Coordinates of C-alpha atoms and ligand atoms in Angstrom, one line a residue:
X28 CA -12.6 -6.5 -32.3
X29 CA -13.5 -7.1 -28.9
X30 CA -15.7 -4.5 -26.9
X31 CA -15.9 -4.5 -23.2
X32 CA -19.1 -4.1 -21.9
X33 CA -20.3 -1.5 -19.6
X34 CA -18.4 1.5 -21.3
X35 CA -18.4 0.1 -24.3
X36 CA -14.7 0.1 -25.0
X37 CA -13.7 -0.9 -28.2
X38 CA -10.2 -2.7 -27.8
X39 CA -7.8 -3.4 -30.8
X40 CA -5.1 -5.3 -29.5
X41 CA -1.5 -4.8 -31.2
X42 CA -0.6 -7.7 -33.6
X43 CA 3.0 -8.6 -31.7
X44 CA 4.1 -7.4 -28.4
X45 CA 6.7 -5.3 -27.7
X46 CA 7.4 -6.9 -24.4
X47 CA 10.4 -9.3 -25.2
X48 CA 12.6 -7.1 -26.5
X49 CA 12.4 -4.6 -23.3
X50 CA 15.6 -4.7 -21.2
X51 CA 13.8 -4.4 -17.5
X52 CA 17.0 -4.1 -15.8
X53 CA 17.8 -0.7 -17.6
X54 CA 14.5 1.2 -17.5
X55 CA 15.0 4.8 -18.6
X56 CA 12.4 6.6 -16.7
X57 CA 9.7 7.4 -19.2
X58 CA 11.4 5.9 -22.3
X59 CA 9.2 2.5 -22.9
X60 CA 5.9 2.4 -23.6
X61 CA 3.7 -0.3 -23.1
X62 CA 2.0 -2.0 -25.9
X63 CA -1.4 -0.2 -25.6
X64 CA -3.4 3.6 -24.8
X65 CA -6.5 4.4 -24.0
X66 CA -8.6 7.3 -25.6
X67 CA -11.6 8.8 -25.1
X68 CA -12.9 11.5 -27.3
X69 CA -15.4 14.6 -26.5
X70 CA -17.5 15.3 -29.4
X71 CA -20.7 17.1 -29.7
X72 CA -21.1 17.3 -26.1
X73 CA -20.5 13.8 -25.3
X74 CA -17.7 11.6 -24.7
X75 CA -17.2 9.2 -27.4
X76 CA -14.9 7.2 -29.3
X77 CA -13.8 5.1 -26.6
X78 CA -11.1 2.5 -27.2
X79 CA -8.0 0.7 -26.0
X80 CA -5.4 1.0 -29.4
X81 CA -2.0 0.0 -30.1
X82 CA 0.4 2.7 -28.7
X83 CA 1.2 5.3 -31.5
X84 CA 1.4 8.8 -32.6
X85 CA -1.2 10.6 -32.6
X86 CA -2.9 12.7 -35.7
X87 CA -3.6 16.2 -35.1
X88 CA -4.7 19.5 -36.3
X89 CA -1.8 22.1 -36.7
X90 CA -4.6 24.6 -35.6
X91 CA -5.1 22.2 -32.0
X92 CA -6.1 24.4 -29.5
X93 CA -3.9 22.5 -26.8
X94 CA -0.7 23.3 -28.5
X95 CA -1.4 26.7 -29.1
X96 CA -3.1 28.4 -25.7
X97 CA -2.2 25.6 -23.4
X98 CA -5.5 23.6 -22.6
X99 CA -3.7 20.8 -21.8
X100 CA -3.5 18.9 -18.2
X101 CA -2.0 16.0 -16.9
X102 CA -1.6 13.1 -14.3
X103 CA 1.1 10.7 -13.2
X104 CA 0.2 7.9 -10.9
X105 CA 1.5 4.3 -10.1
X106 CA 0.8 0.8 -10.4
X107 CA 2.4 -1.9 -8.6
X108 CA 3.0 -5.6 -8.8
X109 CA 2.5 -7.4 -5.2
X110 CA 4.3 -10.5 -4.0
X111 CA 0.9 -12.7 -4.6
X112 CA 1.1 -11.6 -8.4
X113 CA -1.9 -9.5 -8.1
X114 CA -1.4 -5.6 -9.5
X115 CA -2.4 -2.7 -7.4
X116 CA -3.1 1.0 -8.1
X117 CA -2.1 3.7 -5.9
X118 CA -5.0 5.9 -5.1
X119 CA -6.3 6.3 -8.4
X120 CA -9.5 8.8 -7.5
X121 CA -7.2 11.0 -6.1
X122 CA -5.3 11.8 -9.5
X123 CA -8.8 11.4 -11.2
X124 CA -10.2 14.0 -8.9
X125 CA -7.5 16.1 -9.4
X126 CA -7.6 15.9 -13.2
X127 CA -11.0 17.1 -13.1
X128 CA -10.3 20.1 -10.8
X129 CA -7.2 21.0 -13.0
X130 CA -9.8 21.0 -16.1
X131 CA -12.4 22.8 -14.3
X132 CA -9.6 25.5 -13.8
X133 CA -8.6 25.5 -17.5
X134 CA -12.3 25.6 -18.6
X135 CA -11.9 22.2 -20.3
X136 CA -14.6 19.6 -20.3
X137 CA -14.1 17.3 -17.3
X138 CA -13.8 13.7 -17.9
X139 CA -16.3 11.8 -16.5
X140 CA -15.6 9.3 -13.3
X141 CA -16.2 6.1 -14.7
X142 CA -14.1 7.0 -18.0
X143 CA -11.1 7.6 -16.1
X144 CA -11.4 4.6 -13.6
X145 CA -12.8 1.9 -16.2
X146 CA -10.4 2.9 -18.8
X147 CA -7.3 2.4 -16.6
X148 CA -8.5 -0.8 -15.3
X149 CA -9.2 -2.5 -18.8
X150 CA -5.9 -0.7 -20.0
X151 CA -4.2 -2.2 -17.4
X152 CA -6.3 -5.9 -17.7
X153 CA -5.0 -5.3 -21.6
X154 CA -1.3 -4.9 -20.7
X155 CA -1.2 -6.1 -17.2
X156 CA 2.1 -8.5 -18.1
X157 CA 4.3 -4.7 -18.1
X158 CA 4.2 -4.1 -14.6
X159 CA 7.3 -5.1 -13.6
X160 CA 8.2 -7.7 -11.2
X161 CA 11.5 -6.1 -10.1
X162 CA 12.1 -4.6 -6.6
X163 CA 11.8 -0.8 -6.8
X164 CA 9.9 -0.8 -10.3
X165 CA 6.4 -0.4 -11.0
X166 CA 4.0 0.7 -13.9
X167 CA 4.1 4.8 -14.3
X168 CA 0.6 5.7 -15.4
X169 CA 0.2 9.2 -17.8
X170 CA -3.1 10.4 -18.1
X171 CA -3.5 13.5 -19.8
X172 CA -6.3 15.4 -21.6
X173 CA -6.2 18.5 -24.2
X174 CA -8.4 20.8 -26.3
X175 CA -8.1 19.5 -30.1
X176 CA -10.5 21.6 -31.6
X177 CA -8.8 22.2 -34.8
X178 CA -9.5 25.8 -35.0
X179 CA -7.1 28.7 -33.7
X180 CA -8.5 32.0 -31.3
X181 CA -8.3 32.2 -27.5
X182 CA -11.3 30.5 -26.1
X183 CA -12.1 27.0 -24.8
X184 CA -11.9 24.0 -27.0
X185 CA -15.4 22.6 -28.0
X186 CA -13.6 19.3 -28.4
X187 CA -11.1 17.1 -26.0
X188 CA -9.0 14.3 -26.3
X189 CA -8.2 12.2 -23.1
X190 CA -5.5 9.5 -23.1
X191 CA -3.9 7.1 -21.0
X192 CA -0.7 5.4 -22.0
X193 CA 1.8 3.6 -19.4
X194 CA 5.7 3.1 -18.9
X195 CA 7.2 0.5 -16.8
X196 CA 9.8 2.3 -14.6
X197 CA 12.5 2.0 -11.9
X198 CA 13.9 4.4 -9.7
X199 CA 13.5 8.1 -10.4
X200 CA 15.7 10.1 -8.4
X201 CA 18.2 7.9 -6.8
X202 CA 20.3 9.6 -4.4
X203 CA 20.0 12.5 -1.7
X204 CA 19.3 16.3 -3.7
X205 CA 20.8 19.3 -3.0
X206 CA 18.2 21.8 -3.5
X207 CA 18.7 25.7 -4.3
X208 CA 15.9 28.1 -2.6
X209 CA 14.8 30.1 -5.7
X210 CA 13.8 33.7 -5.5
X211 CA 14.4 35.4 -9.0
X212 CA 12.0 33.1 -10.9
X213 CA 8.6 32.2 -9.6
X214 CA 6.8 29.0 -10.4
X215 CA 3.1 30.3 -9.4
X216 CA 1.7 33.1 -7.6
X217 CA -1.8 33.2 -5.8
X218 CA -4.6 33.3 -8.1
X219 CA -2.5 31.6 -10.9
X220 CA -2.8 27.9 -12.0
X221 CA -0.1 26.7 -9.7
X222 CA -2.9 24.0 -8.0
X223 CA -3.6 22.9 -11.7
X224 CA -1.5 20.1 -13.2
X225 CA -1.3 22.1 -16.2
X226 CA 1.3 21.7 -18.9
X227 CA 2.0 25.2 -18.6
X228 CA 3.3 25.0 -15.4
X229 CA 6.6 23.2 -16.4
X230 CA 8.4 24.3 -19.2
X231 CA 9.3 28.0 -17.4
X232 CA 11.0 25.7 -14.5
X233 CA 13.4 24.5 -17.0
X234 CA 15.7 27.6 -17.6
X235 CA 16.0 28.5 -14.1
X236 CA 16.5 24.5 -13.3
X237 CA 19.3 24.8 -15.7
X238 CA 20.8 27.8 -14.2
X239 CA 21.2 26.2 -11.0
X240 CA 22.5 22.9 -12.2
X241 CA 25.6 25.2 -12.9
X242 CA 25.9 26.5 -9.1
X243 CA 26.1 22.6 -8.4
X244 CA 22.4 22.1 -7.3
X245 CA 20.0 19.2 -8.1
X246 CA 16.5 20.7 -7.6
X247 CA 15.0 24.1 -7.0
X248 CA 12.6 24.9 -3.9
X249 CA 10.3 27.4 -5.7
X250 CA 9.1 30.3 -3.1
X251 CA 6.7 33.1 -2.8
X252 CA 7.4 36.5 -1.3
X253 CA 4.2 37.7 1.0
X254 CA 4.6 41.0 2.3
X255 CA 8.5 40.9 2.5
X256 CA 9.1 37.7 3.7
X257 CA 9.9 34.9 1.3
X258 CA 8.0 31.4 1.9
X259 CA 8.8 28.2 0.6
X260 CA 6.6 26.6 -1.9
X261 CA 7.5 22.9 -3.5
X262 CA 10.5 21.3 -5.2
X263 CA 10.5 20.8 -9.2
X264 CA 7.9 17.5 -9.4
X265 CA 7.5 17.1 -5.4
X266 CA 6.0 18.4 -2.1
X267 CA 8.2 19.7 0.3
X268 CA 8.7 18.9 3.8
X269 CA 11.0 19.7 6.6
X270 CA 11.5 18.4 10.4
X271 CA 12.1 21.1 12.9
X272 CA 12.1 20.1 16.8
X273 CA 9.6 16.9 16.7
X274 CA 7.3 18.6 14.3
X275 CA 6.6 18.1 10.6
X276 CA 5.9 20.9 8.5
X277 CA 4.8 21.1 4.9
X278 CA 3.5 24.5 2.9
X279 CA -0.3 24.9 3.4
X280 CA -2.2 24.4 -0.1
X281 CA -2.9 28.1 -0.6
X282 CA -3.5 27.5 -4.7
X283 CA 0.2 27.7 -5.7
X284 CA 1.3 24.4 -5.0
X285 CA 0.2 21.1 -6.5
X286 CA -1.7 19.4 -3.9
X287 CA 0.1 15.8 -4.1
X288 CA -1.4 12.8 -3.6
X289 CA 1.9 11.5 -1.4
X290 CA 1.9 14.7 0.5
X291 CA -1.7 13.8 1.5
X292 CA -0.9 10.4 2.1
X293 CA 2.4 11.4 4.2
X294 CA 0.2 13.7 6.3
X295 CA -2.7 11.0 6.9
X296 CA 0.4 8.4 7.9
X297 CA 2.0 11.1 10.2
X298 CA -1.2 11.6 11.9
X299 CA -1.7 7.9 12.3
X300 CA 1.6 7.7 14.4
X301 CA 1.0 10.5 16.3
X302 CA 3.6 12.4 14.7
X303 CA 2.4 16.6 15.0
X304 CA 2.0 17.8 11.6
X305 CA 1.6 21.5 10.6
X306 CA 0.3 22.7 7.1
X307 CA 1.3 26.3 7.3
X308 CA 3.5 28.9 5.3
X309 CA 7.1 28.6 6.5
X310 CA 9.6 31.1 5.7
X311 CA 13.1 30.5 4.3
X312 CA 14.4 32.6 7.4
X313 CA 12.6 30.1 9.6
X314 CA 13.9 26.8 7.8
X315 CA 17.7 28.6 7.9
X316 CA 17.5 29.5 11.7
X317 CA 16.4 25.8 12.4
X318 CA 19.1 24.7 10.8
X319 CA 21.8 26.9 12.0
X320 CA 20.1 26.1 15.8
X321 CA 20.2 22.1 14.9
X322 CA 16.7 21.9 14.8
X323 CA 16.2 21.1 11.2
X324 CA 16.3 17.3 11.7
X325 CA 14.9 16.2 8.3
X326 CA 13.8 17.8 4.9
X327 CA 12.6 15.6 1.9
X328 CA 10.7 15.9 -1.3
X329 CA 7.5 13.8 -1.8
X330 CA 5.7 12.7 -5.0
X331 CA 4.6 9.7 -7.3
X332 CA 7.6 9.8 -9.7
X333 CA 10.3 9.9 -6.8
X334 CA 8.3 8.6 -3.8
X335 CA 10.4 10.1 -0.9
X336 CA 13.7 12.0 -2.1
X337 CA 16.1 12.8 1.0
X338 CA 17.5 16.5 0.6
X339 CA 21.1 16.5 1.0
X340 CA 22.0 20.2 1.7
X341 CA 20.0 23.6 1.4
X342 CA 21.1 26.5 -0.5
X343 CA 20.2 29.9 -0.4
X344 CA 21.9 33.0 -2.4
X345 CA 25.6 32.2 -1.3
X346 CA 24.6 30.2 2.1
X347 CA 24.9 26.4 2.0
X348 CA 23.5 24.0 4.9
X349 CA 24.1 20.3 4.9
X350 CA 21.2 18.4 6.9
X351 CA 22.1 15.6 9.1
X352 CA 23.3 12.1 7.5
X353 CA 20.9 9.9 6.0
X354 CA 21.6 7.6 8.4
X355 CA 19.4 9.9 11.2
X356 CA 16.7 10.8 8.9
X357 CA 14.1 8.9 11.0
X358 CA 10.9 10.3 9.7
X359 CA 11.3 10.3 5.8
X360 CA 13.1 6.6 6.0
X361 CA 9.8 5.7 8.1
X362 CA 7.5 7.2 5.4
X363 CA 9.4 5.9 2.5
X364 CA 9.2 2.1 3.9
X365 CA 5.6 2.7 5.0
X366 CA 4.4 3.7 1.7
X367 CA 6.5 1.1 0.0
X368 CA 4.7 -1.6 2.0
X369 CA 1.1 -0.7 1.6
X370 CA 1.5 -0.1 -2.0
X371 CA 3.2 -3.9 -2.5
X372 CA 0.9 -5.4 -0.4
X373 CA 3.3 -5.8 3.1
X374 CA 1.2 -3.9 5.2
X375 CA -2.3 -3.3 6.0
X376 CA -4.0 -0.9 3.6
X377 CA -6.1 0.5 6.4
X378 CA -7.0 3.9 4.2
X379 CA -8.2 1.7 1.6
X380 CA -5.7 3.4 -0.9
X381 CA -4.9 0.3 -3.2
X382 CA -7.4 -0.5 -6.0
X383 CA -6.8 -4.0 -7.6
X384 CA -7.1 -4.7 -11.5
Ligands
LIG21 C1 4.6 20.4 -9.0 C2 4.5 18.8 -8.7 N1 4.2 19.0 -7.3 C3 4.1 18.0 -6.4 C4 4.2 16.9 -7.3 C5 3.8 15.5 -6.6 O1 2.4 15.0 -6.6 P1 1.9 13.4 -6.3 O2 2.5 12.8 -5.2 O3 0.2 13.9 -6.6 O4 2.8 13.0 -7.5 C6 4.2 16.6 -8.4 C7 4.1 15.2 -9.3 O5 3.2 14.9 -9.6 C8 4.1 17.7 -9.4 O6 4.5 17.8 -10.8

């Protein structure tokens, strides 16, 4: 066993790597896991047992608090292989801070910055050969944390596990999506946990997602009603953007939507280009009116897994509007290209978004 100095990370390497057996041409998102995982545990008021181990099942108490009462949060970020062979991680500090904010909202002990950042660096160093070389491929990184105190009873756990594992991945969503505005079920309400990346935010979306699939739609646009007006929120695992006329508009961070790292990056890139960006409440009525008058030029989802996903059409009750053809989508195509170029080191990283392993 070796020990990494600064954090005293104990490293136990696999006896035999699984890398040889991986079919990199057919990567199903989230199905292939790299050889190792990083673990840190919060015990007796401090973070301890900091280690990198072979990826394996966990041993947990059936009474584990996270599994009963939902003290469970996660993150998603990506590492890329650059043309010169280096490995770059896209904005890991932003994900680290969001994990800490999610922890705070769920009364969990936040993971210290150095454990997140150095643990991630060390894990990627150990598993660097798992970062794929192929075009549109990357290493998806899944940090997560849960209360693991082995006692039931609704209260904050006194102990936590923080784990990072990684998956080599290809494209997440390949084709433009048809999106349906959901107004029967809601994902989040003001004052709730919509802005936290809590595991419990996702299960309630699965049944509505199944129902809109039966209508022929791919994704849900979540909405909220305020003073009798229905406002747009976010899409499944992506933030929502529309271009009306020359303006780029995205719902403001009002506590009901996830503050996406991709969303933040797009707003910055738009400002860099002098594109007018509005972060505000946008009603479904305004979006459909813009569609009817030909002012809705573009609409897309933005997130780590899917990067930029074009919206082909929008449905609401029995109405449906098809958006302009992809060949006319100047803004979304520009952001897609720009983000890709920065991540792959093909363009200057003026905002210092990349962290190199
Ligand atoms: C609900 C939700 N909204 C938006 C996003 C996009 O966030 P990010 O750009 O940080 O991946 C995600 C994915 O993490 C998500 O799960």
